[in-house]
PDB file of C-alpha atoms in Angstrom:
ATOM      1  CA  MET Q1161       8.114  75.257 188.163  1.00  0.00           C
ATOM      2  CA  HIS Q1162       4.824  76.963 188.959  1.00  0.00           C
ATOM      3  CA  ARG Q1163       6.478  78.713 191.876  1.00  0.00           C
ATOM      4  CA  ARG Q1164       9.306  80.060 189.650  1.00  0.00           C
ATOM      5  CA  ILE Q1165       6.818  81.546 187.218  1.00  0.00           C
ATOM      6  CA  LEU Q1166       4.897  83.140 190.075  1.00  0.00           C
ATOM      7  CA  VAL Q1167       8.068  84.675 191.589  1.00  0.00           C
ATOM      8  CA  SER Q1168       9.289  85.899 188.187  1.00  0.00           C
ATOM      9  CA  THR Q1169       5.924  87.450 187.400  1.00  0.00           C
ATOM     10  CA  THR Q1170       5.812  89.165 190.793  1.00  0.00           C
ATOM     11  CA  VAL Q1171       9.344  90.565 190.391  1.00  0.00           C
ATOM     12  CA  LEU Q1172       8.540  91.749 186.880  1.00  0.00           C
ATOM     13  CA  GLY Q1173       5.312  93.379 188.089  1.00  0.00           C
ATOM     14  CA  LEU Q1174       7.127  95.187 190.904  1.00  0.00           C
ATOM     15  CA  GLY Q1175       9.720  96.411 188.402  1.00  0.00           C
ATOM     16  CA  VAL Q1176       6.998  97.825 186.180  1.00  0.00           C
ATOM     17  CA  VAL Q1177       5.321  99.536 189.155  1.00  0.00           C
ATOM     18  CA  VAL Q1178       8.624 101.073 190.329  1.00  0.00           C
ATOM     19  CA  THR Q1179       9.426 102.271 186.799  1.00  0.00           C
ATOM     20  CA  LEU Q1180       5.991 103.852 186.348  1.00  0.00           C
ATOM     21  CA  TRP Q1181       6.201 105.494 189.775  1.00  0.00           C
ATOM     22  CA  THR Q1182       9.669 106.891 188.943  1.00  0.00           C
ATOM     23  CA  ILE Q1183       8.444 108.284 185.611  1.00  0.00           C
ATOM     24  CA  HIS Q1184       5.384 109.797 187.283  1.00  0.00           C
ATOM     25  CA  THR Q1185       7.490 111.390 190.031  1.00  0.00           C
ATOM     26  CA  TRP Q1186      10.043 112.713 187.565  1.00  0.00           C
ATOM     27  CA  THR Q1187       7.450 114.299 185.295  1.00  0.00           C
ATOM     28  CA  ARG Q1188       5.786 115.994 188.275  1.00  0.00           C
ATOM     29  CA  THR Q1189       9.095 117.602 189.334  1.00  0.00           C
ATOM     30  CA  ALA Q1190      10.420 118.396 185.844  1.00  0.00           C
ATOM     31  CA  PRO Q1191      10.697 122.072 184.920  1.00  0.00           C
ATOM     32  CA  THR Q1192       7.388 123.625 184.058  1.00  0.00           C
ATOM     33  CA  GLU Q1193       6.408 126.502 181.832  1.00  0.00           C
ATOM     34  CA  THR Q1194       6.222 128.874 184.805  1.00  0.00           C
ATOM     35  CA  PRO Q1195       9.028 131.321 185.546  1.00  0.00           C
ATOM     36  CA  LEU Q1196      11.700 130.026 187.868  1.00  0.00           C
ATOM     37  CA  GLU Q1197      13.573 132.319 190.164  1.00  0.00           C
ATOM     38  CA  ARG Q1198      16.519 131.233 192.219  1.00  0.00           C
ATOM     39  CA  THR Q1199      18.963 133.090 194.336  1.00  0.00           C
ATOM     40  CA  ALA Q1200      22.630 132.687 193.558  1.00  0.00           C
ATOM     41  CA  PRO Q1201      25.252 132.360 196.223  1.00  0.00           C
ATOM     42  CA  PRO Q1202      27.088 135.586 196.993  1.00  0.00           C
ATOM     43  CA  ILE Q1203      29.932 136.327 194.624  1.00  0.00           C
ATOM     44  CA  ARG Q1204      33.093 138.211 195.460  1.00  0.00           C
ATOM     45  CA  SER Q1205      35.586 139.405 192.936  1.00  0.00           C
ATOM     46  CA  ALA Q1206      39.341 139.012 193.373  1.00  0.00           C
ATOM     47  CA  THR Q1207      40.015 142.061 191.218  1.00  0.00           C
ATOM     48  CA  SER Q1208      37.084 144.090 192.376  1.00  0.00           C
ATOM     49  CA  THR Q1209      36.706 147.552 190.949  1.00  0.00           C
ATOM     50  CA  GLY Q1210      33.888 148.416 193.316  1.00  0.00           C
ATOM     51  CA  SER Q1211      33.288 148.962 196.995  1.00  0.00           C
ATOM     52  CA  ASP Q1212      33.390 146.503 199.876  1.00  0.00           C
ATOM     53  CA  SER Q1213      29.605 146.347 200.030  1.00  0.00           C
ATOM     54  CA  PRO Q1214      28.073 142.878 199.994  1.00  0.00           C
ATOM     55  CA  PRO Q1215      27.429 141.504 196.520  1.00  0.00           C
ATOM     56  CA  PRO Q1216      23.900 141.737 195.173  1.00  0.00           C
ATOM     57  CA  GLN Q1217      21.699 138.692 195.097  1.00  0.00           C
ATOM     58  CA  VAL Q1218      21.350 137.345 191.574  1.00  0.00           C
ATOM     59  CA  ARG Q1219      18.007 136.156 190.270  1.00  0.00           C
ATOM     60  CA  VAL Q1220      17.501 133.822 187.377  1.00  0.00           C
ATOM     61  CA  HIS Q1221      14.869 134.810 184.842  1.00  0.00           C
ATOM     62  CA  GLU Q1222      13.752 131.831 182.826  1.00  0.00           C
ATOM     63  CA  ARG Q1223      12.644 132.030 179.200  1.00  0.00           C
ATOM     64  CA  ASP Q1224       8.982 131.975 180.133  1.00  0.00           C
ATOM     65  CA  ASP Q1225       9.317 135.069 182.288  1.00  0.00           C
ATOM     66  CA  PRO Q1226       6.800 137.442 180.729  1.00  0.00           C
ATOM     67  CA  GLY Q1227       9.077 140.444 181.190  1.00  0.00           C
ATOM     68  CA  ARG Q1228      12.615 140.928 180.092  1.00  0.00           C
ATOM     69  CA  SER Q1229      15.420 140.600 182.581  1.00  0.00           C
ATOM     70  CA  PRO Q1230      16.184 143.956 184.232  1.00  0.00           C
ATOM     71  CA  LEU Q1231      19.585 142.701 185.341  1.00  0.00           C
ATOM     72  CA  ALA Q1232      21.538 144.544 182.621  1.00  0.00           C
ATOM     73  CA  ASP Q1233      19.494 147.746 182.620  1.00  0.00           C
ATOM     74  CA  PRO Q1234      22.128 149.821 184.515  1.00  0.00           C
ATOM     75  CA  LEU Q1235      24.877 148.755 182.076  1.00  0.00           C
ATOM     76  CA  GLY Q1236      26.221 151.817 180.282  1.00  0.00           C
ATOM     77  CA  ALA Q1237      23.800 154.193 182.028  1.00  0.00           C
ATOM     78  CA  THR Q1238      24.798 157.834 181.571  1.00  0.00           C
ATOM     79  CA  ASP Q1239      24.878 158.381 185.336  1.00  0.00           C
ATOM     80  CA  GLY Q1240      26.878 155.181 185.944  1.00  0.00           C
ATOM     81  CA  THR Q1241      30.558 154.301 186.072  1.00  0.00           C
ATOM     82  CA  ILE Q1242      32.714 151.630 184.477  1.00  0.00           C
ATOM     83  CA  ALA Q1243      33.049 150.027 187.927  1.00  0.00           C
ATOM     84  CA  GLY Q1244      29.254 149.816 188.077  1.00  0.00           C
ATOM     85  CA  ASP Q1245      29.193 148.390 184.550  1.00  0.00           C
ATOM     86  CA  MET Q1246      31.648 145.689 185.605  1.00  0.00           C
ATOM     87  CA  ARG Q1247      29.435 144.782 188.572  1.00  0.00           C
ATOM     88  CA  VAL Q1248      26.452 144.531 186.217  1.00  0.00           C
ATOM     89  CA  LEU Q1249      28.440 142.263 183.897  1.00  0.00           C
ATOM     90  CA  GLU Q1250      29.466 140.193 186.917  1.00  0.00           C
ATOM     91  CA  ASP Q1251      25.781 139.759 187.784  1.00  0.00           C
ATOM     92  CA  VAL Q1252      24.833 138.914 184.185  1.00  0.00           C
ATOM     93  CA  LEU Q1253      27.613 136.329 183.858  1.00  0.00           C
ATOM     94  CA  SER Q1254      26.876 134.881 187.285  1.00  0.00           C
ATOM     95  CA  ASN Q1255      23.210 134.633 186.382  1.00  0.00           C
ATOM     96  CA  TYR Q1256      24.104 132.831 183.164  1.00  0.00           C
ATOM     97  CA  ARG Q1257      26.399 130.408 185.004  1.00  0.00           C
ATOM     98  CA  LEU Q1258      23.686 129.765 187.574  1.00  0.00           C
ATOM     99  CA  ALA Q1259      21.235 128.797 184.835  1.00  0.00           C
ATOM    100  CA  LEU Q1260      23.595 126.966 182.471  1.00  0.00           C
ATOM    101  CA  GLY Q1261      26.419 125.771 184.705  1.00  0.00           C
ATOM    102  CA  ALA Q1262      29.318 127.455 182.911  1.00  0.00           C
ATOM    103  CA  ASN Q1263      30.407 130.655 181.195  1.00  0.00           C
ATOM    104  CA  PRO Q1264      29.337 131.483 177.675  1.00  0.00           C
ATOM    105  CA  TRP Q1265      32.201 131.063 175.238  1.00  0.00           C
ATOM    106  CA  GLY Q1266      33.613 132.638 172.091  1.00  0.00           C
ATOM    107  CA  ALA Q1267      34.235 136.176 170.934  1.00  0.00           C
ATOM    108  CA  ASN Q1268      32.223 139.184 172.116  1.00  0.00           C
ATOM    109  CA  ALA Q1269      29.311 138.729 169.671  1.00  0.00           C
ATOM    110  CA  GLU Q1270      29.101 135.003 170.387  1.00  0.00           C
ATOM    111  CA  ILE Q1271      29.051 135.622 174.126  1.00  0.00           C
ATOM    112  CA  VAL Q1272      26.422 138.332 173.719  1.00  0.00           C
ATOM    113  CA  ALA Q1273      24.260 135.964 171.651  1.00  0.00           C
ATOM    114  CA  GLN Q1274      24.466 133.313 174.368  1.00  0.00           C
ATOM    115  CA  LEU Q1275      23.756 135.846 177.129  1.00  0.00           C
ATOM    116  CA  SER Q1276      20.769 137.046 175.070  1.00  0.00           C
ATOM    117  CA  GLY Q1277      19.124 133.645 174.865  1.00  0.00           C
ATOM    118  CA  SER Q1278      20.932 131.690 172.141  1.00  0.00           C
ATOM    119  CA  ASN Q1279      21.598 128.792 174.459  1.00  0.00           C
ATOM    120  CA  ARG Q1280      19.998 125.443 175.241  1.00  0.00           C
ATOM    121  CA  ARG Q1281      17.671 126.968 177.850  1.00  0.00           C
ATOM    122  CA  ALA Q1282      16.895 130.194 175.973  1.00  0.00           C
ATOM    123  CA  HIS Q1283      18.047 131.934 179.123  1.00  0.00           C
ATOM    124  CA  ALA Q1284      18.554 135.686 178.567  1.00  0.00           C
ATOM    125  CA  PRO Q1285      19.988 137.738 181.428  1.00  0.00           C
ATOM    126  CA  LEU Q1286      21.089 140.287 178.774  1.00  0.00           C
ATOM    127  CA  PRO Q1287      18.217 141.497 176.570  1.00  0.00           C
ATOM    128  CA  ALA Q1288      19.079 141.237 172.856  1.00  0.00           C
ATOM    129  CA  ASP Q1289      17.884 144.818 172.328  1.00  0.00           C
ATOM    130  CA  HIS Q1290      20.096 146.326 175.046  1.00  0.00           C
ATOM    131  CA  HIS Q1291      21.378 149.772 174.076  1.00  0.00           C
ATOM    132  CA  ALA Q1292      25.010 148.718 174.706  1.00  0.00           C
ATOM    133  CA  ILE Q1293      24.877 146.091 171.926  1.00  0.00           C
ATOM    134  CA  ASP Q1294      25.996 147.399 168.542  1.00  0.00           C
ATOM    135  CA  SER Q1295      24.713 146.445 165.085  1.00  0.00           C
ATOM    136  CA  GLU Q1296      27.312 143.644 164.918  1.00  0.00           C
ATOM    137  CA  GLY Q1297      25.952 142.098 168.103  1.00  0.00           C
ATOM    138  CA  ARG Q1298      28.903 143.136 170.280  1.00  0.00           C
ATOM    139  CA  LEU Q1299      28.580 144.504 173.786  1.00  0.00           C
ATOM    140  CA  LEU Q1300      30.270 147.916 174.016  1.00  0.00           C
ATOM    141  CA  ASP Q1301      31.775 149.666 176.998  1.00  0.00           C
ATOM    142  CA  ARG Q1302      30.782 153.223 177.855  1.00  0.00           C
ATOM    143  CA  TRP Q1303      33.392 154.589 175.411  1.00  0.00           C
ATOM    144  CA  GLY Q1304      31.994 152.603 172.506  1.00  0.00           C
ATOM    145  CA  THR Q1305      34.661 149.884 172.392  1.00  0.00           C
ATOM    146  CA  PRO Q1306      33.693 146.203 172.498  1.00  0.00           C
ATOM    147  CA  PHE Q1307      34.385 144.543 175.848  1.00  0.00           C
ATOM    148  CA  PHE Q1308      37.035 141.844 175.688  1.00  0.00           C
ATOM    149  CA  PHE Q1309      35.906 138.593 177.336  1.00  0.00           C
ATOM    150  CA  HIS Q1310      38.489 136.015 178.341  1.00  0.00           C
ATOM    151  CA  ALA Q1311      37.215 132.821 179.950  1.00  0.00           C
ATOM    152  CA  LEU Q1312      39.831 131.697 182.460  1.00  0.00           C
ATOM    153  CA  ASP Q1313      37.867 128.501 183.097  1.00  0.00           C
ATOM    154  CA  ALA Q1314      34.258 127.346 182.980  1.00  0.00           C
ATOM    155  CA  ARG Q1315      33.254 129.565 185.908  1.00  0.00           C
ATOM    156  CA  THR Q1316      35.679 132.484 185.740  1.00  0.00           C
ATOM    157  CA  MET Q1317      35.486 135.175 183.073  1.00  0.00           C
ATOM    158  CA  GLU Q1318      37.859 138.118 182.862  1.00  0.00           C
ATOM    159  CA  VAL Q1319      36.182 141.175 181.339  1.00  0.00           C
ATOM    160  CA  ARG Q1320      38.290 144.023 179.966  1.00  0.00           C
ATOM    161  CA  SER Q1321      37.241 147.491 178.939  1.00  0.00           C
ATOM    162  CA  ALA Q1322      39.718 149.438 176.803  1.00  0.00           C
ATOM    163  CA  GLY Q1323      38.969 152.528 178.859  1.00  0.00           C
ATOM    164  CA  PRO Q1324      38.854 156.147 177.681  1.00  0.00           C
ATOM    165  CA  ASP Q1325      41.718 155.767 175.170  1.00  0.00           C
ATOM    166  CA  ARG Q1326      39.732 152.962 173.448  1.00  0.00           C
ATOM    167  CA  GLU Q1327      42.915 150.868 173.087  1.00  0.00           C
ATOM    168  CA  LEU Q1328      43.118 147.433 174.720  1.00  0.00           C
ATOM    169  CA  TYR Q1329      46.070 146.570 176.944  1.00  0.00           C
ATOM    170  CA  THR Q1330      46.997 150.127 177.843  1.00  0.00           C
ATOM    171  CA  PRO Q1331      47.267 151.555 181.375  1.00  0.00           C
ATOM    172  CA  ASP Q1332      43.712 152.922 181.442  1.00  0.00           C
ATOM    173  CA  ASP Q1333      42.101 149.526 180.791  1.00  0.00           C
ATOM    174  CA  VAL Q1334      39.563 148.419 183.369  1.00  0.00           C
ATOM    175  CA  VAL Q1335      39.759 144.708 184.125  1.00  0.00           C
ATOM    176  CA  HIS Q1336      37.325 142.702 186.182  1.00  0.00           C
ATOM    177  CA  THR Q1337      37.260 138.991 186.916  1.00  0.00           C
ATOM    178  CA  PRO Q1338      33.776 137.928 188.033  1.00  0.00           C
ATOM    179  CA  GLY Q1339      33.670 134.772 190.078  1.00  0.00           C
ATOM    180  CA  ALA Q1340      37.463 134.655 190.536  1.00  0.00           C
ATOM    181  CA  ASP Q1341      37.259 133.607 194.153  1.00  0.00           C
ATOM    182  CA  ARG Q1342      34.221 131.337 193.949  1.00  0.00           C
ATOM    183  CA  ARG Q1343      34.645 127.947 195.435  1.00  0.00           C
ATOM    184  CA  PRO Q1344      34.307 125.129 192.937  1.00  0.00           C
ATOM    185  CA  ASP Q1345      30.987 123.331 193.014  1.00  0.00           C
TER     186      ASP Q1345
END
């Protein structure tokens, strides 16, 4: 009887030690308040509108990053092109997926809100005060028309610009599908 109590007490004590060690280890490796930067895997687009140059490396800017993310700065630049804008959006969406595991969802303004930090990690690869966001919170293309976002799945987002005629689904639309040929994780 005495031996059973001794064995039970020893097993219970070891369980407590292992639990405390696990909690201590977990809290030491949990995310901290310091900025986290990671490099995303290269991304290639199946419907690329750009050149054959290698894709840019994507960096994640966490909420505690003291500066705003520069990732979207070239979007809508006067010396840029719609193809360049699509590559910027590809980077922004890829960055978001890297941090949150899936595409943002909803209509343009909802997607913009999520890309601007209204998400569970307050991750903001698209600054909320970006010049391409209108007063209704929608992201506009370089002709002033809201981009059309269509999530094909959790990791693939088709982005459509209405083009110069400002009408969606006409021949001058520019369509880009970031992450279309990514391998599933």
